PDB file of C-alpha atoms in Angstrom:
ATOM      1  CA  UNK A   1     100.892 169.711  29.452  1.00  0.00           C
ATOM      2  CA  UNK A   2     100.338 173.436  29.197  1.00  0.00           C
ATOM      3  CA  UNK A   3      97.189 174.757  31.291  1.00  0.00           C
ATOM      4  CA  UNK A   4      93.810 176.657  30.311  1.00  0.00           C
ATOM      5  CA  UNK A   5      94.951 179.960  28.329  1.00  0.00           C
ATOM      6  CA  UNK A   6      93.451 183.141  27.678  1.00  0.00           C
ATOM      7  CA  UNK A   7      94.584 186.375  26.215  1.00  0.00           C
ATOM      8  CA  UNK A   8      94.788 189.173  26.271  1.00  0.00           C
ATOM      9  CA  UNK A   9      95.139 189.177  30.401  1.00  0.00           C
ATOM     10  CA  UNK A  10      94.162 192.373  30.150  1.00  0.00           C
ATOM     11  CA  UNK A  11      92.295 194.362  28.127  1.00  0.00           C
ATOM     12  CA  UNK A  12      91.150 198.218  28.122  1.00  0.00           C
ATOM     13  CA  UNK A  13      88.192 199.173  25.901  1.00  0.00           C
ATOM     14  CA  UNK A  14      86.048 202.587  25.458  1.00  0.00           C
ATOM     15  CA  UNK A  15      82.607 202.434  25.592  1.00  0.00           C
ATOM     16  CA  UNK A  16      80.702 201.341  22.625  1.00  0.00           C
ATOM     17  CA  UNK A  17      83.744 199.487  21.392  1.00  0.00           C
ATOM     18  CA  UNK A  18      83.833 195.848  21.144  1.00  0.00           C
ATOM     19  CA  UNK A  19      85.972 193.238  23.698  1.00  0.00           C
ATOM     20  CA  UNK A  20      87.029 189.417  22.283  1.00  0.00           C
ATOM     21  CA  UNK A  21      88.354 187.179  25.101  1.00  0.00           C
ATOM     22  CA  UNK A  22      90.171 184.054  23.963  1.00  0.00           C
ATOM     23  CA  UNK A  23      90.557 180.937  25.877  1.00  0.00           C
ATOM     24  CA  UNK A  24      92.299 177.519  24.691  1.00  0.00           C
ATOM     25  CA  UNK A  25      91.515 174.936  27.126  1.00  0.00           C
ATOM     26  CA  UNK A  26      93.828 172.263  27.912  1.00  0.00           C
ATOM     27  CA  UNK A  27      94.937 169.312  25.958  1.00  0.00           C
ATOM     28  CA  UNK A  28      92.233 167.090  25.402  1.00  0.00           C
ATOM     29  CA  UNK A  29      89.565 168.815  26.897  1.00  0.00           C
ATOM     30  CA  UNK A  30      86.479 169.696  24.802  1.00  0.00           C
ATOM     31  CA  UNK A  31      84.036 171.205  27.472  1.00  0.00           C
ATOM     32  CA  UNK A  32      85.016 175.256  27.991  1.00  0.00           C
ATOM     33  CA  UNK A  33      83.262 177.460  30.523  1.00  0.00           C
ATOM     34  CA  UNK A  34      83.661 181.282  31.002  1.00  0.00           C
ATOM     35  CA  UNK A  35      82.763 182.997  34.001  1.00  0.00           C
ATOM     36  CA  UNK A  36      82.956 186.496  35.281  1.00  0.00           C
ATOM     37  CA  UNK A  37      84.601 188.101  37.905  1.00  0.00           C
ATOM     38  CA  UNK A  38      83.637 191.558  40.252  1.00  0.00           C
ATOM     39  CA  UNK A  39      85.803 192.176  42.621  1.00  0.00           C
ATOM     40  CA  UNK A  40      85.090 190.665  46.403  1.00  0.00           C
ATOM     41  CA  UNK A  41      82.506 188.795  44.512  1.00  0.00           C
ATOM     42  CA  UNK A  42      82.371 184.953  43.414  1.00  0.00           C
ATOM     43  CA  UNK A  43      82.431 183.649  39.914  1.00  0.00           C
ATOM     44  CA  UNK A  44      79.606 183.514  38.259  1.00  0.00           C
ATOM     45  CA  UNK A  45      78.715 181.066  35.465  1.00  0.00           C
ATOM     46  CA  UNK A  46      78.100 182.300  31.924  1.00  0.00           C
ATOM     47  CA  UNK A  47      77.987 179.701  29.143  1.00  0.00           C
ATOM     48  CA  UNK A  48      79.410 176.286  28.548  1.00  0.00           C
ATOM     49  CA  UNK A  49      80.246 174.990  25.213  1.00  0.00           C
ATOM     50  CA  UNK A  50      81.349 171.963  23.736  1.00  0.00           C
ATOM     51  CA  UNK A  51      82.878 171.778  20.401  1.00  0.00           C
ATOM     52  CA  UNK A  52      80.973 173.517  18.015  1.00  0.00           C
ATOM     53  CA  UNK A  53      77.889 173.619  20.269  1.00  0.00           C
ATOM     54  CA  UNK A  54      76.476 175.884  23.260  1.00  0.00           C
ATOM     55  CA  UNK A  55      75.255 173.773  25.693  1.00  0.00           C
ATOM     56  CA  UNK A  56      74.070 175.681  28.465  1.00  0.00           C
ATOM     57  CA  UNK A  57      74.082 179.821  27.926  1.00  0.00           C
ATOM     58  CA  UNK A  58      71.570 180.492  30.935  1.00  0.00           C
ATOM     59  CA  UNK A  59      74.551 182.816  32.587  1.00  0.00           C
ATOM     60  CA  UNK A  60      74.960 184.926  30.123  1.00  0.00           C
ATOM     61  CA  UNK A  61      73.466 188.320  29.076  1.00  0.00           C
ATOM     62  CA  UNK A  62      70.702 188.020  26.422  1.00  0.00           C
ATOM     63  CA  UNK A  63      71.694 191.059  24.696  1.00  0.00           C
ATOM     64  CA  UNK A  64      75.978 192.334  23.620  1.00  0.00           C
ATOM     65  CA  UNK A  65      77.168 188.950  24.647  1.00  0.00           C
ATOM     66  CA  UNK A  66      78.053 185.486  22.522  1.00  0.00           C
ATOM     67  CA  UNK A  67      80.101 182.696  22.675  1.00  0.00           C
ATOM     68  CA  UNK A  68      81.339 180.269  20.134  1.00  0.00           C
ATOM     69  CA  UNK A  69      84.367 177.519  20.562  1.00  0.00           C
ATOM     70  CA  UNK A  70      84.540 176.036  16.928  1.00  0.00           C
ATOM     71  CA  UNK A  71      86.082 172.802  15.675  1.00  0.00           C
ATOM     72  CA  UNK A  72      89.467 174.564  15.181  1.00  0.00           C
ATOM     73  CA  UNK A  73      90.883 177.117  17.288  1.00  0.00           C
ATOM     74  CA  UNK A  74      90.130 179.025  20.774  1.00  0.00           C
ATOM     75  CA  UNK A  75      86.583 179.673  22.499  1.00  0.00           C
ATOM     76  CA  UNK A  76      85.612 183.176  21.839  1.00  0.00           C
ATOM     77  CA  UNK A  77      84.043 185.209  24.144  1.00  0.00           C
ATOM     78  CA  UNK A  78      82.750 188.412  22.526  1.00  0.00           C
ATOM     79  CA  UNK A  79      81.299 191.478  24.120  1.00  0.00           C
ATOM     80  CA  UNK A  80      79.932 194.042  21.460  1.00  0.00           C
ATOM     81  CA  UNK A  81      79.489 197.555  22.754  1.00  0.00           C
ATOM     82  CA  UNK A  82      80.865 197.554  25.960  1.00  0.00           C
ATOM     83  CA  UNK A  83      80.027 199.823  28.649  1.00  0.00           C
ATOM     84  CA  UNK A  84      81.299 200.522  32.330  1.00  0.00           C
ATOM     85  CA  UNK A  85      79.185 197.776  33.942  1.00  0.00           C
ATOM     86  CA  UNK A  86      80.988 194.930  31.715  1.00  0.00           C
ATOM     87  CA  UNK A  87      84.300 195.877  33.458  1.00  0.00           C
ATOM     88  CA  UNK A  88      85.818 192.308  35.595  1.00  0.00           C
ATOM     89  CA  UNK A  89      87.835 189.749  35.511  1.00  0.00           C
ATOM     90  CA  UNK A  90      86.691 186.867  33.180  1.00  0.00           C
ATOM     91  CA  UNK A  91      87.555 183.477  33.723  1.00  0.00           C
ATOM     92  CA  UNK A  92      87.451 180.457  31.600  1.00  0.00           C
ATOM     93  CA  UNK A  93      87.669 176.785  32.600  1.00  0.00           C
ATOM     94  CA  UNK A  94      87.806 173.595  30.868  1.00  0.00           C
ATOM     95  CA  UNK A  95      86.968 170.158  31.665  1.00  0.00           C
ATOM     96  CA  UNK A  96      88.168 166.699  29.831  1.00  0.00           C
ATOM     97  CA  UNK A  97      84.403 165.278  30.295  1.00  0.00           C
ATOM     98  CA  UNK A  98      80.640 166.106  31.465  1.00  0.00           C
ATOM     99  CA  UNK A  99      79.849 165.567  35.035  1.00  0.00           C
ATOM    100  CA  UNK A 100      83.270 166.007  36.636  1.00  0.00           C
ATOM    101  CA  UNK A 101      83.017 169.041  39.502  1.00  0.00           C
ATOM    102  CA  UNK A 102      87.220 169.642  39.136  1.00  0.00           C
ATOM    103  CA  UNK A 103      87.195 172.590  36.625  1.00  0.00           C
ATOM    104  CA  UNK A 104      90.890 174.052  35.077  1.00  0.00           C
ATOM    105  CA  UNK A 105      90.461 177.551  35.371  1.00  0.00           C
ATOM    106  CA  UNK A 106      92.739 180.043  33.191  1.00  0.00           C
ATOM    107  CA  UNK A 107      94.553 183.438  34.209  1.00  0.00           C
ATOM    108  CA  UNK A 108      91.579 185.512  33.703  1.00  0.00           C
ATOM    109  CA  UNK A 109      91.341 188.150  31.616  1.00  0.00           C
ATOM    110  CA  UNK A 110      90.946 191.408  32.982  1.00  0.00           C
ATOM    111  CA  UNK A 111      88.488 193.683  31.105  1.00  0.00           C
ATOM    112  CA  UNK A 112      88.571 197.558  31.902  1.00  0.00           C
ATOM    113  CA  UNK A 113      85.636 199.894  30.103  1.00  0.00           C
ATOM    114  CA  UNK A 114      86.930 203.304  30.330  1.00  0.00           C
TER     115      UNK A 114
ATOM    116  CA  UNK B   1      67.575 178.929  41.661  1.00  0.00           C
ATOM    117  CA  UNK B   2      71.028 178.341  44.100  1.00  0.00           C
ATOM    118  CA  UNK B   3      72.187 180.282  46.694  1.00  0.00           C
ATOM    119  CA  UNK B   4      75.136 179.982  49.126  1.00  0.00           C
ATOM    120  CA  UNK B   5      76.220 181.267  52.525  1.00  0.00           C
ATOM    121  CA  UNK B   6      79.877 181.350  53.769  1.00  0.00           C
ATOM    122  CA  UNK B   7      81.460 183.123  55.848  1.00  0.00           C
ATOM    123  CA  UNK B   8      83.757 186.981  54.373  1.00  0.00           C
ATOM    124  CA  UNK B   9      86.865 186.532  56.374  1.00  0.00           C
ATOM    125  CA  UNK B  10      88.434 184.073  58.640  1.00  0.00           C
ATOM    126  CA  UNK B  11      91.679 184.604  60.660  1.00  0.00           C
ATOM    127  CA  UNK B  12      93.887 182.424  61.809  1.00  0.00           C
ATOM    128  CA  UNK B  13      97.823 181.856  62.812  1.00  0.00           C
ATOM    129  CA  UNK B  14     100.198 179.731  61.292  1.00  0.00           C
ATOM    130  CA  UNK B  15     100.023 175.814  62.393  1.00  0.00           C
ATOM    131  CA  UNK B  16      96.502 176.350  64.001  1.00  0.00           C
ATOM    132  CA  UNK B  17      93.049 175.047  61.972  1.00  0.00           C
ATOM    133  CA  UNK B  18      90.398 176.604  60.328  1.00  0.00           C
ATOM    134  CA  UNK B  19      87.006 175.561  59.329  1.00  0.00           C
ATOM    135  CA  UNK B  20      85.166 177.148  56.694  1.00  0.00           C
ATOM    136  CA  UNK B  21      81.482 176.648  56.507  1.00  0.00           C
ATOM    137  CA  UNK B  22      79.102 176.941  53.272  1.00  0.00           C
ATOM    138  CA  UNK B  23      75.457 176.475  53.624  1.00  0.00           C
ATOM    139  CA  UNK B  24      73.481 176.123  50.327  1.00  0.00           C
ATOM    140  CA  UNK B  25      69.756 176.832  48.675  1.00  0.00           C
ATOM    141  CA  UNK B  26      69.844 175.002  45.411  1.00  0.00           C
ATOM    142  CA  UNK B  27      66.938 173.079  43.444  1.00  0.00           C
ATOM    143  CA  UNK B  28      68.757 170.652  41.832  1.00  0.00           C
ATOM    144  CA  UNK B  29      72.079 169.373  43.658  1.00  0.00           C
ATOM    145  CA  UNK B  30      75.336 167.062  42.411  1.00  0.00           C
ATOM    146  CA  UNK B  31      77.961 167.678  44.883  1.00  0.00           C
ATOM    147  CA  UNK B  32      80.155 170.329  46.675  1.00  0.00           C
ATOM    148  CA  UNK B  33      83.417 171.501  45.650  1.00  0.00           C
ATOM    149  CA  UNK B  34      85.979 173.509  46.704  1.00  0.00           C
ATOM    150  CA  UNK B  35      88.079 176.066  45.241  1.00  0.00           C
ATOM    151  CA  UNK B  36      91.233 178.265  45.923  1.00  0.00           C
ATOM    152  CA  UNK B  37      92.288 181.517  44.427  1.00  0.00           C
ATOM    153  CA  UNK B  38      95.044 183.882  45.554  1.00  0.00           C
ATOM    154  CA  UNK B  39      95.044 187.217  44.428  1.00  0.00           C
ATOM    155  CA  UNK B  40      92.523 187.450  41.847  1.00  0.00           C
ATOM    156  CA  UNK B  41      94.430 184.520  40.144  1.00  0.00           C
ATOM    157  CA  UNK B  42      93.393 181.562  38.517  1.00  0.00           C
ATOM    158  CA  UNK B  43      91.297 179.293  40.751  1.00  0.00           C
ATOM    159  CA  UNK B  44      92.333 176.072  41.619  1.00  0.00           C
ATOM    160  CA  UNK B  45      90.133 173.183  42.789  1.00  0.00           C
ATOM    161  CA  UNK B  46      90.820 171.700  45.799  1.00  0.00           C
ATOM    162  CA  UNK B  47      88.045 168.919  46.859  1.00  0.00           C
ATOM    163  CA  UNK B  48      84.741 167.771  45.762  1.00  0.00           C
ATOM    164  CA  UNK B  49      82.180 165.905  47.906  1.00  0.00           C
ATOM    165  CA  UNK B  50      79.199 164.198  45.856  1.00  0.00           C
ATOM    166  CA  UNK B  51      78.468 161.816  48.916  1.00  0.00           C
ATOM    167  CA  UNK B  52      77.855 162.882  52.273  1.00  0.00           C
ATOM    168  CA  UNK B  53      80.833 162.558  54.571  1.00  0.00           C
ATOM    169  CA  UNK B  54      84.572 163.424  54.948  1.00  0.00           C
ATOM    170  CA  UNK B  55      86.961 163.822  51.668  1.00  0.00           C
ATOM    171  CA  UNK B  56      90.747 164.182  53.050  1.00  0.00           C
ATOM    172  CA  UNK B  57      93.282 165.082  50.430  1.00  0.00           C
ATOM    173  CA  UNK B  58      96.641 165.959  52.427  1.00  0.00           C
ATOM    174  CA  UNK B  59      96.628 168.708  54.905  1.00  0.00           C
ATOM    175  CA  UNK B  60      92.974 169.450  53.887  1.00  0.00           C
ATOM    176  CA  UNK B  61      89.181 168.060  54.238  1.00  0.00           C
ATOM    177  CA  UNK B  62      85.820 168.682  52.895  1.00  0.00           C
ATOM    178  CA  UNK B  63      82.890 167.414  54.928  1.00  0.00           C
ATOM    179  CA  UNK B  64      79.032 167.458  53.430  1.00  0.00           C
ATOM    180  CA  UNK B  65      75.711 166.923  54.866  1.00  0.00           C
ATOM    181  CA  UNK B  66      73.255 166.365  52.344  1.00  0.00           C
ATOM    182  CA  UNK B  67      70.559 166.482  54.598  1.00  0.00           C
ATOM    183  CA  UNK B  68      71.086 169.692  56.196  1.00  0.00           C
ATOM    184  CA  UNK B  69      72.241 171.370  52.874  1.00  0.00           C
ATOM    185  CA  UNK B  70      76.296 172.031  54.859  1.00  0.00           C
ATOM    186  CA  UNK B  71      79.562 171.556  53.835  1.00  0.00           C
ATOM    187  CA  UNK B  72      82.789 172.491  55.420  1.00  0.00           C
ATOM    188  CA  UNK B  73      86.689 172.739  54.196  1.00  0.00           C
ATOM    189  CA  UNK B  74      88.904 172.151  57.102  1.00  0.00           C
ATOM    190  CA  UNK B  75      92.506 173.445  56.908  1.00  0.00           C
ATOM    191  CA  UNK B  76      95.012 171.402  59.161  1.00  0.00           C
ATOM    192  CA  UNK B  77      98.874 172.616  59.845  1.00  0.00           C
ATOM    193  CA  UNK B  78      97.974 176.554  58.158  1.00  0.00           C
ATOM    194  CA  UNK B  79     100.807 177.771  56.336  1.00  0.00           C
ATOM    195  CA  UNK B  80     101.569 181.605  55.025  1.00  0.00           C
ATOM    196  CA  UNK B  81     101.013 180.416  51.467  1.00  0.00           C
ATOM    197  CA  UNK B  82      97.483 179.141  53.060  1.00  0.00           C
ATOM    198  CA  UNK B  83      96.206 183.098  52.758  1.00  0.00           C
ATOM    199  CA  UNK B  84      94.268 183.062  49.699  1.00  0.00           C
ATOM    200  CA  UNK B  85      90.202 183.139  49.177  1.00  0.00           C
ATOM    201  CA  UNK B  86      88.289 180.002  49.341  1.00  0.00           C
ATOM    202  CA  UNK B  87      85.250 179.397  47.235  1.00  0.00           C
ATOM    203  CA  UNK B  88      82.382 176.078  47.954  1.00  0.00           C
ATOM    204  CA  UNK B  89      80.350 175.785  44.402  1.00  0.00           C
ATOM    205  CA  UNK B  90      77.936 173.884  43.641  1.00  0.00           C
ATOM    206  CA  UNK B  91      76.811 171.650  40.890  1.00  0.00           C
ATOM    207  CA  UNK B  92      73.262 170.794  39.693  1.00  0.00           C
ATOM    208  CA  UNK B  93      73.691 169.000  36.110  1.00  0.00           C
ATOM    209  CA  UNK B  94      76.150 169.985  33.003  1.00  0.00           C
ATOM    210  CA  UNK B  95      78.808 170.463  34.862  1.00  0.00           C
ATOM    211  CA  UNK B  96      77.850 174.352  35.708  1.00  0.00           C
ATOM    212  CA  UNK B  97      79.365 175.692  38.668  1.00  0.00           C
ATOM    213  CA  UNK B  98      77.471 178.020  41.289  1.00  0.00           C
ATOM    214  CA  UNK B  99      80.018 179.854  43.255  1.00  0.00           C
ATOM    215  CA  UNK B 100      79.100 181.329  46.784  1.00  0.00           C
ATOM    216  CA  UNK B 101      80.894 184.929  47.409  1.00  0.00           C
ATOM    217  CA  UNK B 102      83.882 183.724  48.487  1.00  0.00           C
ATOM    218  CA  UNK B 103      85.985 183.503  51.975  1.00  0.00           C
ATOM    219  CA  UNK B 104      89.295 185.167  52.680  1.00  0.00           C
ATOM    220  CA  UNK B 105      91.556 183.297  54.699  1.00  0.00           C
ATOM    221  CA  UNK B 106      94.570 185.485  56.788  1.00  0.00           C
ATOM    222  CA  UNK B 107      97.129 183.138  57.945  1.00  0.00           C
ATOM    223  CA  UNK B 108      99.594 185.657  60.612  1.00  0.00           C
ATOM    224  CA  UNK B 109     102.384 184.316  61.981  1.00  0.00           C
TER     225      UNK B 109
END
């Protein structure tokens, strides 16, 4: 049973350009979180979505970020006009149901803003 | 909102055990979990504790005090491969995790 994926793992964007982060969560799971990374820092929660629907978004920046994980294919998380600040690691997990604390986290995908 | 405390850095030596603590502000509270990541890699839960009490999964433990807002992961028999950084979370309803900063664990021989 292959784990939570994302791609690219890494990622190097200008500034003003825009950054897509792909995660497919594991087999059978239909509840995808992303999260974001600084460096010595925790994770901190962005959005969680279930198919087709955001359920909670209260992480995530109001403006240059979205999030979508439709019916077919991998959660998308898209960062339009990047700049410096957006650089980090960023994380998505997965989780077969609601309500369950044990997340599968993916390899991350490492965004540098140049 | 949800805060947490835990300690930056712990040291220890191989075989000895180590305690890490993780006090929490939240205003709406499920449980307590834990979570390793080495390197900047892919974190990997290790316990949860929705009940107040002692979890034990193998050579490590979570412990949770409802009441005083405290939860501990103890680490039995450390190992090398034990060096990694430890994160408590918290949940408080859809499944959304609240991650404290993060311990880092140094396991000499």
């Amino acid at each position: 049973n292959a784990g939570v994926m994302q791609n690219p793992r890494h990622l190097v964007r200008r500034r003003g350009q825009e950054a897509r982060l792909r995660c497919s969560p594991m087999k059978g799971h239909s509840h995808v979180y992303w999260y974001r990374q600084l460096p010595e820092e925790g994770l901190k929660f962005m959005v969680y979505l279930q198919k087709e629907n955001i359920i909670d978004e209260s992480g995530m920046p109001k403006e240059r970020f979205s999030a979508e994980f439709p019916k077919e294919g991998p959660s998308i998380l898209r960062i339009q006009q990047v700049v410096r600040g957006d650089s980090a690691a960023y994380f998505c997990a997965s989780s077969p149901e609601p309500g369950t604390n044990e997340q599968y986290f993916g390899p991350g995908t490492r965004l540098t803003v140049t | 909102g949800q805060s947490l405390e835990q300690p930056s850095e712990v040291t220890a030596v191989e075989g000895a055990i180590v305690q890490i603590n993780c006090t929490y502000q939240t205003s709406g509270f499920y449980g307590l979990s834990w979570y390793q990541q080495h390197d900047g890699g892919a974190p990997t839960f290790l316990s949860y504790n929705g009940l107040d009490g002692l979890e034990e999964t193998g050579r490590f433990s979570s412990f949770l005090s409802r009441s005083d807002s405290y939860g501990y992961l103890l680490l039995q028999e450390l190992q090398m491969k034990d060096s990694a950084s430890y994160f408590c979370a918290v949940s408080s309803g859809y499944s959304t995790l609240t991650f404290g900063k993060g311990t880092m664990l140094l396991v000499s021989p």
